[in-house]
């Protein structure tokens, strides 16, 4: 299945990852759910694996039904848009206004998936942002439709701040059943059997300054000493790394961009503290892994993704190097294993 391509297939865990984490944190069995929806369990450890897009959509509906929460998808989408997502990181970080964000978003998403097509059209009186699904959805798509509305409306609302007025936005969507009551005024929602989502708003919103105050750039930088010797600075860097450790292949240059600092300055700060970027990343991964093994029932494969590793085998090798044990042995040796699904840390 991983060899297939075309609009019917998408990177499964790129789409499902935030929902899988939330589902697992609420006690759901993600592996059983994937099997029910004909999604290879290997997709948990291979974010690049292509899976049937319809199966991903079906899995989202299954999660909501299993949890008896009709607004599950929308809630996760709102949290994702508020806290941040690597899928839109570049667009959110570099956009100056809403128009800039949307244009960057169209380009960024086109590089990641091909089961949706984004477009923006502008007339003197109205702007329309269209998300067209290239995959026909055979079953009801309450969660999928609600996720789209909740995600993009929250991004726009948070991004442009006081410029946002719910009376000036119009959403066209197949169904509104998955949206929490009061999320938007009823007059802002039109149901129509389109293959996707259309958001319309006034042109002046395009020029509104755009800023998503995501956690990855929100933390205080502390007292930056000229020699990089400040403990507050080191704490800031470690905190930012903890928030973003789930991003695979997070290079020093990528990390420096998130911190809005030059890579060489980060290196000097870390050297002054007797460490390095790779060592700090290792320390953060070890800390988060031990916490998740001790305090959650997350599968080992999912924990690997949470700390930015590609597979359970990669985590096994790293954990042996850190502790001399395998993750399973570490979990089994806990004197009082607290088997409850706790909150996921250090991820987006």
Coordinates of C-alpha atoms in Angstrom, one line a residue:
X1 CA 0.0 0.0 0.0
X2 CA 2.9 2.4 0.7
X3 CA 3.8 2.2 -3.0
X4 CA 0.5 3.6 -4.3
X5 CA -0.1 7.2 -5.2
X6 CA -2.8 9.4 -6.6
X7 CA -5.6 11.4 -5.1
X8 CA -7.3 8.4 -3.5
X9 CA -4.3 7.9 -1.2
X10 CA -2.9 10.3 1.4
X11 CA -0.2 10.2 4.2
X12 CA -2.4 8.6 6.8
X13 CA -0.8 9.6 10.0
X14 CA -0.2 13.2 8.8
X15 CA -3.9 13.5 8.7
X16 CA -4.8 11.3 11.7
X17 CA -2.0 12.0 14.1
X18 CA -3.6 14.7 16.3
X19 CA -6.8 12.7 16.4
X20 CA -5.0 9.5 17.2
X21 CA -3.3 11.1 20.1
X22 CA -6.5 12.6 21.5
X23 CA -8.3 9.4 20.9
X24 CA -5.7 7.4 22.8
X25 CA -5.5 9.9 25.6
X26 CA -9.2 9.4 26.2
X27 CA -8.8 5.6 26.5
X28 CA -9.4 4.6 22.9
X29 CA -7.6 1.6 21.3
X30 CA -6.0 3.2 18.3
X31 CA -4.5 0.0 16.9
X32 CA -7.9 -1.8 17.0
X33 CA -9.5 1.3 15.3
X34 CA -7.0 1.2 12.5
X35 CA -7.6 -2.4 11.9
X36 CA -11.4 -1.9 11.8
X37 CA -10.9 0.7 9.1
X38 CA -8.5 -1.3 7.0
X39 CA -5.5 1.0 7.8
X40 CA -2.2 -0.8 8.3
X41 CA -1.0 -0.5 11.9
X42 CA 2.4 0.2 10.4
X43 CA 1.0 3.6 9.6
X44 CA 1.6 4.5 13.2
X45 CA 5.3 4.2 12.8
X46 CA 5.6 5.4 9.2
X47 CA 4.2 8.9 8.7
X48 CA 5.0 8.8 5.0
X49 CA 3.0 5.6 4.4
X50 CA 0.2 6.2 1.9
X51 CA -3.2 4.9 2.9
X52 CA -6.7 5.1 1.5
X53 CA -8.0 8.6 2.2
X54 CA -11.6 7.3 2.6
X55 CA -10.3 4.9 5.2
X56 CA -8.8 7.9 7.1
X57 CA -12.1 9.7 6.9
X58 CA -13.9 6.7 8.1
X59 CA -11.5 6.3 11.1
X60 CA -12.3 9.9 12.2
X61 CA -16.1 9.0 12.3
X62 CA -15.2 5.8 14.2
X63 CA -13.3 7.7 16.8
X64 CA -16.2 10.0 17.5
X65 CA -18.7 7.1 17.7
X66 CA -16.4 5.1 19.9
X67 CA -16.0 8.0 22.4
X68 CA -19.7 8.9 22.1
X69 CA -18.6 12.5 21.3
X70 CA -20.2 14.0 18.2
X71 CA -17.9 17.0 18.4
X72 CA -14.7 15.1 18.9
X73 CA -13.2 16.1 15.5
X74 CA -14.0 19.7 15.9
X75 CA -12.6 19.9 19.4
X76 CA -9.3 18.4 18.3
X77 CA -9.2 20.7 15.3
X78 CA -9.7 23.8 17.5
X79 CA -7.0 22.7 19.8
X80 CA -4.6 22.0 16.9
X81 CA -5.3 25.4 15.4
X82 CA -4.7 27.0 18.8
X83 CA -1.6 25.2 19.9
X84 CA 0.0 24.7 16.5
X85 CA 0.6 22.0 13.9
X86 CA 3.8 21.1 11.9
X87 CA 1.6 20.8 8.7
X88 CA 1.2 24.6 8.7
X89 CA 4.3 25.7 10.6
X90 CA 6.1 27.5 7.8
X91 CA 2.9 29.3 6.6
X92 CA 2.1 30.4 10.1
X93 CA 5.6 31.5 11.0
X94 CA 6.4 33.6 7.9
X95 CA 3.0 35.1 7.0
X96 CA 2.6 38.9 7.4
X97 CA -1.1 39.1 6.7
X98 CA -4.0 36.8 6.0
X99 CA -3.6 36.9 2.3
X100 CA 0.0 35.9 2.7
X101 CA -0.9 33.1 5.0
X102 CA -3.5 31.7 2.6
X103 CA -1.2 31.8 -0.4
X104 CA 1.6 30.1 1.5
X105 CA -0.9 27.6 2.8
X106 CA -2.0 26.6 -0.7
X107 CA 1.6 26.0 -1.7
X108 CA 2.5 24.2 1.5
X109 CA -0.4 21.8 1.6
X110 CA 0.0 20.9 -2.1
X111 CA 3.5 19.6 -1.3
X112 CA 2.2 17.3 1.5
X113 CA -1.1 15.7 0.2
X114 CA -2.9 15.3 -3.0
X115 CA -6.4 14.3 -1.8
X116 CA -7.4 17.9 -1.4
X117 CA -7.0 21.0 -3.6
X118 CA -6.8 24.5 -2.2
X119 CA -7.6 27.7 -4.0
X120 CA -8.2 31.4 -3.3
X121 CA -10.3 33.6 -5.5
X122 CA -10.7 37.4 -5.1
X123 CA -13.3 39.8 -6.4
X124 CA -13.9 43.4 -5.4
X125 CA -16.7 42.3 -3.0
X126 CA -15.7 38.9 -1.7
X127 CA -12.8 36.5 -1.1
X128 CA -13.4 32.7 -1.3
X129 CA -11.1 30.1 0.1
X130 CA -12.0 26.7 -1.4
X131 CA -10.9 23.3 -0.2
X132 CA -11.9 20.7 -2.8
X133 CA -11.7 17.0 -1.9
X134 CA -10.5 14.9 -4.8
X135 CA -11.9 11.7 -3.0
X136 CA -15.6 11.0 -3.1
X137 CA -16.8 10.2 0.5
X138 CA -19.2 7.4 0.3
X139 CA -20.3 7.5 4.0
X140 CA -21.4 10.4 6.1
X141 CA -18.6 12.8 6.8
X142 CA -19.8 14.7 9.8
X143 CA -16.4 14.7 11.5
X144 CA -14.4 15.5 8.4
X145 CA -16.6 18.5 7.5
X146 CA -16.6 19.8 11.1
X147 CA -12.8 19.5 11.3
X148 CA -12.4 21.6 8.2
X149 CA -14.6 24.4 9.5
X150 CA -13.3 24.3 13.0
X151 CA -9.6 24.2 11.9
X152 CA -9.7 27.0 9.3
X153 CA -12.1 29.3 11.0
X154 CA -10.0 29.1 14.2
X155 CA -6.8 29.8 12.3
X156 CA -8.4 32.8 10.6
X157 CA -10.0 34.1 13.8
X158 CA -6.8 33.7 15.9
X159 CA -4.6 35.0 13.2
X160 CA -6.4 38.3 12.4
X161 CA -7.7 39.0 15.9
X162 CA -10.1 41.9 16.3
X163 CA -10.6 42.1 12.5
X164 CA -12.5 38.9 12.6
X165 CA -16.3 39.4 12.7
X166 CA -18.5 36.2 12.6
X167 CA -21.2 38.3 10.9
X168 CA -18.9 38.7 7.9
X169 CA -18.0 35.1 7.3
X170 CA -20.0 32.6 5.2
X171 CA -19.2 28.9 5.3
X172 CA -20.6 26.4 2.7
X173 CA -20.3 22.8 3.9
X174 CA -22.1 19.4 3.3
X175 CA -23.2 19.1 7.0
X176 CA -22.9 21.1 10.2
X177 CA -23.8 18.2 12.5
X178 CA -20.3 17.8 13.9
X179 CA -19.9 21.5 14.8
X180 CA -20.3 22.4 18.5
X181 CA -23.3 24.6 19.2
X182 CA -22.4 28.3 19.1
X183 CA -19.2 27.9 17.2
X184 CA -20.5 30.2 14.5
X185 CA -23.9 31.9 14.1
X186 CA -26.4 29.9 12.2
X187 CA -26.6 32.5 9.5
X188 CA -22.9 32.0 8.8
X189 CA -23.4 28.4 7.7
X190 CA -24.9 27.1 4.5
X191 CA -25.3 23.4 3.8
X192 CA -24.7 22.2 0.2
X193 CA -23.5 18.9 -1.2
X194 CA -20.1 20.2 -2.3
X195 CA -17.0 18.0 -2.2
X196 CA -15.2 20.0 0.5
X197 CA -15.5 23.4 2.1
X198 CA -15.9 27.0 1.0
X199 CA -15.1 30.0 3.2
X200 CA -16.1 33.5 2.1
X201 CA -15.2 36.7 3.8
X202 CA -14.7 40.4 2.9
X203 CA -11.5 41.4 1.0
X204 CA -10.2 43.8 3.7
X205 CA -9.5 40.8 5.8
X206 CA -6.7 39.8 3.4
X207 CA -4.6 42.8 4.5
X208 CA -5.2 42.3 8.2
X209 CA -1.9 41.6 10.1
X210 CA -1.7 37.9 10.7
X211 CA -0.1 36.2 13.7
X212 CA -0.7 32.8 15.3
X213 CA 0.7 33.0 18.8
X214 CA 1.6 29.3 18.9
X215 CA 3.5 27.9 21.7
X216 CA 6.6 27.2 19.5
X217 CA 7.3 31.0 19.5
X218 CA 5.4 32.1 22.6
X219 CA 7.7 31.2 25.4
X220 CA 9.8 33.9 27.1
X221 CA 13.5 33.9 26.1
X222 CA 14.6 34.8 29.6
X223 CA 17.7 36.8 30.2
X224 CA 20.1 36.4 27.2
X225 CA 23.6 36.8 28.6
X226 CA 26.2 37.9 26.0
X227 CA 28.2 34.7 26.7
X228 CA 25.2 32.5 26.6
X229 CA 25.6 31.5 30.3
X230 CA 22.1 32.3 31.4
X231 CA 20.1 29.4 32.9
X232 CA 16.9 31.1 31.8
X233 CA 18.1 31.1 28.2
X234 CA 18.9 27.4 28.4
X235 CA 15.5 26.7 30.0
X236 CA 13.8 28.6 27.2
X237 CA 15.6 26.6 24.5
X238 CA 14.8 23.3 26.2
X239 CA 11.2 24.3 26.6
X240 CA 10.9 25.2 22.9
X241 CA 12.6 21.9 22.0
X242 CA 10.2 20.0 24.2
X243 CA 7.2 21.6 22.5
X244 CA 8.5 20.6 19.1
X245 CA 10.3 17.3 19.7
X246 CA 7.6 15.4 17.8
X247 CA 8.8 16.9 14.5
X248 CA 10.9 14.4 12.8
X249 CA 14.3 15.5 11.5
X250 CA 14.3 18.7 13.5
X251 CA 17.7 20.0 12.5
X252 CA 19.5 22.8 14.3
X253 CA 18.6 25.2 11.5
X254 CA 14.9 24.3 11.8
X255 CA 15.1 24.7 15.6
X256 CA 16.9 28.0 15.2
X257 CA 14.2 29.3 12.9
X258 CA 11.5 28.4 15.4
X259 CA 13.4 30.2 18.2
X260 CA 14.0 33.2 15.9
X261 CA 17.7 32.9 16.6
X262 CA 20.9 32.2 14.5
X263 CA 22.1 28.6 14.7
X264 CA 25.6 29.7 15.7
X265 CA 24.2 31.6 18.6
X266 CA 22.3 28.6 19.9
X267 CA 25.5 26.5 19.5
X268 CA 27.4 29.1 21.6
X269 CA 24.7 29.1 24.3
X270 CA 24.7 25.4 24.6
X271 CA 28.5 25.0 24.5
X272 CA 28.7 27.6 27.4
X273 CA 26.4 25.3 29.3
X274 CA 28.5 22.2 28.6
X275 CA 26.1 20.6 26.1
X276 CA 25.1 20.6 22.4
X277 CA 22.0 20.6 20.4
X278 CA 22.1 16.8 19.7
X279 CA 22.7 16.1 23.4
X280 CA 19.8 18.4 24.5
X281 CA 17.5 16.7 22.0
X282 CA 18.6 13.3 23.3
X283 CA 17.9 14.5 26.9
X284 CA 14.5 15.8 26.0
X285 CA 13.5 12.6 24.1
X286 CA 14.6 10.5 27.1
X287 CA 12.7 12.6 29.6
X288 CA 9.5 12.6 27.5
X289 CA 9.8 8.8 26.7
X290 CA 10.2 7.9 30.4
X291 CA 7.2 10.1 31.3
X292 CA 5.0 8.5 28.7
X293 CA 6.1 5.0 29.5
X294 CA 5.4 5.6 33.2
X295 CA 2.2 7.5 33.1
X296 CA 0.3 6.5 29.9
X297 CA -0.8 3.4 28.1
X298 CA 0.3 4.7 24.7
X299 CA 1.7 2.0 22.4
X300 CA 5.5 2.0 22.0
X301 CA 5.1 2.9 18.3
X302 CA 3.0 5.9 19.2
X303 CA 5.5 7.1 21.8
X304 CA 8.2 6.9 19.2
X305 CA 6.3 9.4 17.0
X306 CA 5.7 11.6 20.0
X307 CA 9.5 12.1 20.4
X308 CA 10.3 12.5 16.7
X309 CA 11.5 9.0 16.0
X310 CA 10.3 7.1 12.9
X311 CA 9.6 3.7 14.5
X312 CA 9.4 1.6 17.6
X313 CA 12.7 0.0 16.5
X314 CA 14.4 3.4 16.5
X315 CA 13.0 4.2 19.9
X316 CA 14.2 0.7 21.2
X317 CA 17.8 1.4 20.0
X318 CA 17.8 4.9 21.5
X319 CA 16.3 3.8 24.8
X320 CA 18.8 1.0 25.2
X321 CA 21.5 3.6 24.7
X322 CA 19.9 5.8 27.4
X323 CA 19.0 3.2 30.0
X324 CA 20.4 -0.2 29.0
X325 CA 16.8 -1.4 28.8
X326 CA 14.1 -1.7 26.1
X327 CA 11.0 0.5 26.5
X328 CA 8.9 -2.6 27.2
X329 CA 11.3 -3.7 29.9
X330 CA 11.4 -0.3 31.5
X331 CA 7.6 -0.2 31.6
X332 CA 7.4 -3.7 33.0
X333 CA 9.9 -3.0 35.7
X334 CA 7.9 0.0 37.1
X335 CA 7.1 -0.7 40.8
X336 CA 3.7 0.7 40.5
X337 CA 2.8 1.0 36.8
X338 CA 0.1 3.7 36.5
X339 CA -1.9 2.3 33.7
X340 CA -4.0 5.2 32.7
X341 CA -4.0 7.2 29.4
X342 CA -2.5 10.5 30.5
X343 CA -2.0 13.7 28.4
X344 CA 0.5 13.6 25.6
X345 CA 3.4 15.9 26.1
X346 CA 6.0 17.5 23.9
X347 CA 4.0 17.2 20.6
X348 CA 1.7 19.0 18.3

